[in-house]
Structures are given as C-alpha cells and as structure tokens.
Amino acid sequence: MASSAAVPFWRAAGMTYITYSNICANLVRKCLKEPYKAESMNREKVHFSLSKWADGKPQKPVLRSDAPEVF
Amino acid sequence: MLRQASRLLSRSVTAASSKSVTARAFSTELPSTVDSTFVESWKKVAPNMDPPQTPSSFMKPRPSTASSIPTKLTVNFVLPYASELSGKEVDMVIIPATTGQMGVLPGHVPTIAELKPGIMSVHEGTDIKKYFVSSGFAFLHANSVADIIAVEAVPLENIDASQVQKGLADFTQKLASASTDLEKAEAQIGVEVHSAMNAALSG
C-alpha cells in the first residue's frame, strides 16, 4: 500500500525530524553576532555514553563529551 | 489459557472487593467520562469483572472553551533553554508555518502547525516583536492559548548578514556538488535556512 502523503525531502532522504531540527538550529547559531554566538555554542555541547550490546552483555562504552574535565 | 486468566483475575477482583474500600482507593475519584456502549458490551462478556479504566477517565476534563471569543491571545513561547514569553496576552502572532505565514488571532481554530525557518512576529497594540525561529511547532488551542515551541529563536538584530551570505553561497555550492541523498538533503536544508535568514534580514 503506497503512502499517498507527500513526505518532506529530508524524510525521503532518511533523516528524522529531530536531526533536521537540530541541523536548522546549528545553522542559525553559526550565523549569530559575536557575544550571542559564544553563548549559544554552549547549547551545542553534548555528553553521552553509548554501549552496543552483544550476547546480552554491554560491550565497551563509547563516551562522547564536550563537558570540561572535572579533575 | 486465556479462559483461566479471566477466572483467576475475577477471583482476585472479587477478593479485593470483598475487603474494605481502602483496597480500591481510586474508585471514589472516578469522573463520569465513561463510554457506555463499551461498558455494556463488557458486561455482556465478563459480567463479574469491573470494566477496565481507560486513560481518559483519569484525565481532568479539558478546559472549557469560552462561549464568546476572548479579546486577547495568550502566548507561551518556549525554547529548550529559556521561556521567552509565558502567558503573555497579545493581539496577534504571525507564525512561519510550513504552509506559509499564518496569522493567529484570538478564537483561531485549534491547530497544530509545524514551523519552518522564518520570522515569528508578536503584535501587541502598536508593538511588534520579531524573532527568527529555526524550526519547531505551534499548538493553537480552542481557548485562545497558543503554545509555540522552537529550538532556536533569535531577535533579528543578532544575526550577522555577512555570515548568512557566506553560508548561502557555501550551501548552494554544496547542493550542486552533492552525491548521496543525505548530502543533498543536508545541503538543501542549509540553502533553505540561509535563504530564510537572508529574506528575514532584508524584508
């Protein structure tokens, strides 16, 4: 049953809405004037740890972090 | 197996109801939003079991819509890191919906609109405040409350025109040279966002 709704171009290319929305926000932030730009770069920081699972056990976690080191 | 399940369940339900009222504390708070056809057909099939609760019976009733259209629109404009406008009473908002610029007045038909990168303007008397919104959603409710959520929203003065031009040129070039679908999509998003910013700054 073919879908009759027209999908947005980014959805057709395999992108989700969240990815689209984050890309838009990043592009807007890059075009800001100076003091605002530095403040907004703060909002782009991410901190997460990702571990793939195999045979019911988590493998080595991958930590991706922009947060400053505490120690 | 399922036949036994209903027998076991009804056994535990009747055991609970034979105990005091405290075992079923929520039953006294039931609002009367019950679907009667569902309840009747349930009773035909399982007369000894109480019909199950549905989420809507636990919800508070929706706020009632005023019979006359209010004079002001209440706007809640939020960003992930700040609440830009909270319960502000205005005359009109114009939002950049994907279907075009949409003017929202008090008494607007309830709508959920996806926003595209563009200018959102808040009109209060003669005062107009403009923001460039990167993307988001607008929920317009029946009681003239508008909830607008965006990921980034900046006043137009904070946008640097030269960087916008540079970005536009960059992405137009990337769009021409893109090979995979994903690259094309990203370049197209870049072109759209930068052209919207360009139009916002010059319009």
Coordinates of C-alpha atoms in Angstrom, one line a residue:
Chain A
M1 CA 0.0 0.0 0.0
A2 CA 1.9 3.0 -1.2
S3 CA 1.8 6.1 1.0
S4 CA -0.1 9.0 -0.6
A5 CA 1.2 11.7 1.8
A6 CA 4.0 13.8 0.4
V7 CA 7.0 13.4 2.7
P8 CA 9.4 16.3 3.3
F9 CA 12.6 15.9 1.3
W10 CA 14.6 15.2 4.5
R11 CA 12.3 12.4 5.5
A12 CA 12.7 10.9 2.0
A13 CA 16.5 11.0 2.4
G14 CA 16.3 9.0 5.6
M15 CA 16.6 11.9 8.1
T16 CA 14.4 12.1 11.2
Y17 CA 12.7 15.3 12.3
I18 CA 15.0 15.7 15.3
T19 CA 18.1 15.6 13.1
Y20 CA 16.5 18.1 10.7
S21 CA 15.5 20.4 13.6
N22 CA 19.0 20.2 15.2
I23 CA 20.7 21.0 11.9
C24 CA 18.5 24.0 11.4
A25 CA 19.2 25.3 14.9
N26 CA 23.0 24.8 14.4
L27 CA 23.0 26.7 11.2
V28 CA 21.2 29.6 12.8
R29 CA 23.6 29.6 15.8
K30 CA 26.6 29.8 13.4
C31 CA 25.2 33.0 11.9
L32 CA 24.9 34.9 15.1
K33 CA 26.8 38.0 16.0
E34 CA 29.6 37.7 18.5
P35 CA 28.6 37.7 22.1
Y36 CA 25.4 35.7 21.3
K37 CA 27.4 33.2 19.2
A38 CA 29.7 32.2 22.1
E39 CA 26.7 31.8 24.5
S40 CA 24.9 29.7 22.0
M41 CA 27.9 27.4 21.4
N42 CA 27.3 26.3 25.0
R43 CA 24.0 24.8 23.9
E44 CA 25.6 22.6 21.4
K45 CA 27.6 20.6 23.9
V46 CA 26.7 17.0 24.3
H47 CA 27.7 14.4 26.8
F48 CA 26.7 10.8 26.4
S49 CA 28.0 7.3 26.7
L50 CA 27.0 4.7 24.2
S51 CA 27.5 1.0 24.5
K52 CA 26.5 -1.6 22.0
W53 CA 25.2 -4.9 23.3
A54 CA 26.2 -8.4 22.1
D55 CA 25.1 -11.7 23.6
G56 CA 23.2 -10.0 26.4
K57 CA 26.2 -8.1 27.7
P58 CA 27.2 -4.5 27.1
Q59 CA 30.4 -4.0 25.1
K60 CA 32.9 -1.3 25.8
P61 CA 31.1 2.1 26.2
V62 CA 32.0 5.0 23.9
L63 CA 32.0 8.3 25.8
R64 CA 31.4 11.4 23.8
S65 CA 31.6 14.5 25.9
D66 CA 32.1 18.3 25.4
A67 CA 31.8 18.9 29.2
P68 CA 35.0 20.2 30.8
E69 CA 37.1 17.7 32.7
V70 CA 36.4 18.0 36.4
F71 CA 39.7 16.7 37.7
Chain B
M1 CA -5.0 -20.4 28.9
L2 CA -6.9 -17.2 28.5
R3 CA -10.1 -18.7 29.9
Q4 CA -8.2 -19.5 33.0
A5 CA -6.8 -16.0 33.1
S6 CA -10.2 -14.3 33.4
R7 CA -11.2 -16.8 36.1
L8 CA -8.1 -16.0 38.0
L9 CA -8.5 -12.3 37.6
S10 CA -12.1 -12.3 38.6
R11 CA -11.2 -14.3 41.6
S12 CA -8.7 -11.7 42.7
V13 CA -11.0 -8.8 41.9
T14 CA -13.9 -10.3 43.9
A15 CA -11.4 -11.0 46.8
A16 CA -10.4 -7.3 46.7
S17 CA -13.9 -6.0 46.6
S18 CA -14.9 -8.2 49.5
K19 CA -12.2 -6.4 51.5
S20 CA -12.8 -2.9 52.6
V21 CA -13.0 0.2 50.4
T22 CA -9.3 1.0 51.0
A23 CA -8.2 -1.7 48.7
R24 CA -9.6 0.3 45.7
A25 CA -8.8 3.9 46.7
F26 CA -9.2 5.3 43.2
S27 CA -12.8 4.2 42.6
T28 CA -14.2 7.1 44.6
E29 CA -12.5 9.7 42.4
L30 CA -13.9 8.4 39.1
P31 CA -15.2 11.2 37.0
S32 CA -18.1 10.3 34.8
T33 CA -16.4 10.2 31.5
V34 CA -17.3 6.5 30.8
D35 CA -18.1 5.1 27.4
S36 CA -21.5 3.5 28.0
T37 CA -21.5 1.3 24.9
F38 CA -18.1 -0.1 25.9
V39 CA -19.3 -0.7 29.4
E40 CA -22.4 -2.5 28.2
S41 CA -20.6 -4.8 25.8
W42 CA -18.0 -5.5 28.5
K43 CA -20.7 -6.5 31.0
K44 CA -22.2 -9.0 28.5
V45 CA -18.8 -10.7 28.0
A46 CA -17.5 -10.6 31.6
P47 CA -20.3 -9.7 34.0
N48 CA -18.2 -10.5 37.1
M49 CA -15.3 -8.2 36.3
D50 CA -15.3 -4.4 36.5
P51 CA -14.7 -2.7 33.2
P52 CA -11.2 -1.5 32.9
Q53 CA -10.2 2.1 33.4
T54 CA -9.1 4.0 30.3
P55 CA -6.6 6.8 30.4
S56 CA -9.3 9.3 29.6
S57 CA -11.2 8.5 32.8
F58 CA -8.2 9.6 34.9
M59 CA -7.7 12.8 33.0
K60 CA -9.0 16.1 34.3
P61 CA -11.8 17.4 32.0
R62 CA -10.5 19.6 29.2
P63 CA -10.7 23.3 30.0
S64 CA -14.0 24.6 28.7
T65 CA -14.0 26.9 25.7
A66 CA -15.4 30.3 26.4
S67 CA -18.7 30.8 24.6
S68 CA -17.6 34.3 23.4
I69 CA -14.2 34.8 21.7
P70 CA -11.7 36.3 24.0
T71 CA -10.2 39.7 23.1
K72 CA -6.6 38.6 23.6
L73 CA -4.5 35.7 22.6
T74 CA -2.4 34.1 25.4
V75 CA 1.0 33.2 24.1
N76 CA 3.5 30.8 25.6
F77 CA 6.7 30.8 23.6
V78 CA 9.3 28.4 24.9
L79 CA 12.8 27.4 23.9
P80 CA 14.7 24.4 25.3
Y81 CA 16.9 26.7 27.4
A82 CA 14.5 29.6 28.2
S83 CA 10.9 30.6 28.4
E84 CA 10.8 33.6 26.1
L85 CA 7.1 34.5 26.6
S86 CA 5.0 33.0 29.3
G87 CA 1.3 33.6 29.4
K88 CA 1.7 36.9 27.6
E89 CA -1.6 38.5 26.3
V90 CA -1.2 39.8 22.8
D91 CA -3.4 40.8 19.9
M92 CA -1.9 38.6 17.2
V93 CA 1.0 36.4 16.3
I94 CA 2.2 35.5 12.8
I95 CA 4.0 32.2 12.7
P96 CA 6.1 30.8 9.9
A97 CA 4.2 27.5 9.3
T98 CA 5.3 25.1 6.6
T99 CA 2.1 26.0 4.8
G100 CA 3.1 29.7 4.8
Q101 CA 2.9 32.6 7.2
M102 CA -0.1 32.0 9.4
G103 CA -1.8 34.8 11.3
V104 CA -3.2 33.7 14.7
L105 CA -6.0 35.8 16.2
P106 CA -7.9 35.1 19.4
G107 CA -10.6 32.5 18.6
H108 CA -8.4 30.7 16.0
V109 CA -9.4 27.2 15.0
P110 CA -7.5 24.6 17.1
T111 CA -4.4 23.8 15.0
I112 CA -1.1 22.1 15.3
A113 CA 1.4 23.7 12.9
E114 CA 4.9 22.6 12.1
L115 CA 7.1 25.6 11.7
K116 CA 9.8 26.2 9.1
P117 CA 12.8 28.5 9.5
G118 CA 11.3 32.0 9.3
I119 CA 10.1 35.1 11.2
M120 CA 7.7 34.9 14.0
S121 CA 6.1 38.3 15.0
V122 CA 4.2 39.1 18.1
H123 CA 1.8 42.0 17.8
E124 CA 0.7 43.8 20.9
G125 CA -1.1 47.1 20.2
T126 CA 1.4 49.0 18.0
D127 CA 4.3 47.0 19.4
I128 CA 5.7 44.3 17.0
K129 CA 8.4 42.0 18.2
K130 CA 10.1 39.8 15.7
Y131 CA 12.1 36.6 16.2
F132 CA 13.8 34.4 13.7
V133 CA 12.8 30.8 14.5
S134 CA 14.9 27.9 13.4
S135 CA 12.1 25.3 13.5
G136 CA 9.5 24.0 15.9
F137 CA 5.8 23.6 16.4
A138 CA 2.8 25.8 17.3
F139 CA -0.1 24.4 19.2
L140 CA -3.2 26.6 19.0
H141 CA -5.9 25.6 21.5
A142 CA -9.6 26.3 21.4
N143 CA -9.4 28.6 24.4
S144 CA -7.2 31.1 22.5
V145 CA -3.9 29.9 24.1
A146 CA -1.0 29.5 21.7
D147 CA 1.9 27.3 22.7
I148 CA 4.9 27.9 20.4
I149 CA 8.0 25.8 20.8
A150 CA 11.2 26.3 18.9
V151 CA 14.7 25.0 19.2
E152 CA 16.4 28.4 18.5
A153 CA 14.8 31.8 18.2
V154 CA 16.8 34.9 18.0
P155 CA 15.9 38.6 17.5
L156 CA 16.8 39.7 14.0
E157 CA 19.4 42.2 15.2
N158 CA 21.6 39.3 16.5
I159 CA 22.0 37.7 13.0
D160 CA 25.2 38.6 11.1
A161 CA 24.3 39.3 7.5
S162 CA 27.8 38.6 6.1
Q163 CA 27.8 35.1 7.6
V164 CA 24.4 34.5 6.2
Q165 CA 25.6 35.4 2.7
K166 CA 28.7 33.3 3.0
G167 CA 26.6 30.3 4.3
L168 CA 24.2 30.7 1.5
A169 CA 26.9 30.7 -1.2
D170 CA 28.6 27.7 0.6
F171 CA 25.5 25.5 0.7
T172 CA 24.3 26.4 -2.8
Q173 CA 27.7 25.1 -4.0
K174 CA 27.4 22.0 -1.8
L175 CA 24.0 21.3 -3.2
A176 CA 25.3 21.4 -6.8
S177 CA 28.1 19.0 -5.9
A178 CA 26.3 16.7 -3.5
S179 CA 26.3 13.0 -4.4
T180 CA 24.3 10.9 -1.8
D181 CA 20.7 11.6 -0.9
L182 CA 21.8 12.5 2.7
E183 CA 24.3 15.1 1.4
K184 CA 21.7 16.6 -0.9
A185 CA 19.2 16.8 2.0
E186 CA 21.7 18.5 4.3
A187 CA 22.8 20.9 1.6
Q188 CA 19.1 21.7 0.8
I189 CA 18.4 22.3 4.5
G190 CA 21.4 24.7 4.5
V191 CA 20.1 26.6 1.5
E192 CA 16.6 26.9 3.0
V193 CA 17.7 28.1 6.4
H194 CA 20.2 30.6 4.9
S195 CA 17.7 32.0 2.3
A196 CA 15.1 32.3 5.1
M197 CA 17.6 34.3 7.2
N198 CA 18.5 36.4 4.2
A199 CA 14.9 37.2 3.5
A200 CA 14.3 38.0 7.1
L201 CA 17.2 40.4 7.3
S202 CA 16.3 42.2 4.1
G203 CA 12.4 42.0 4.4

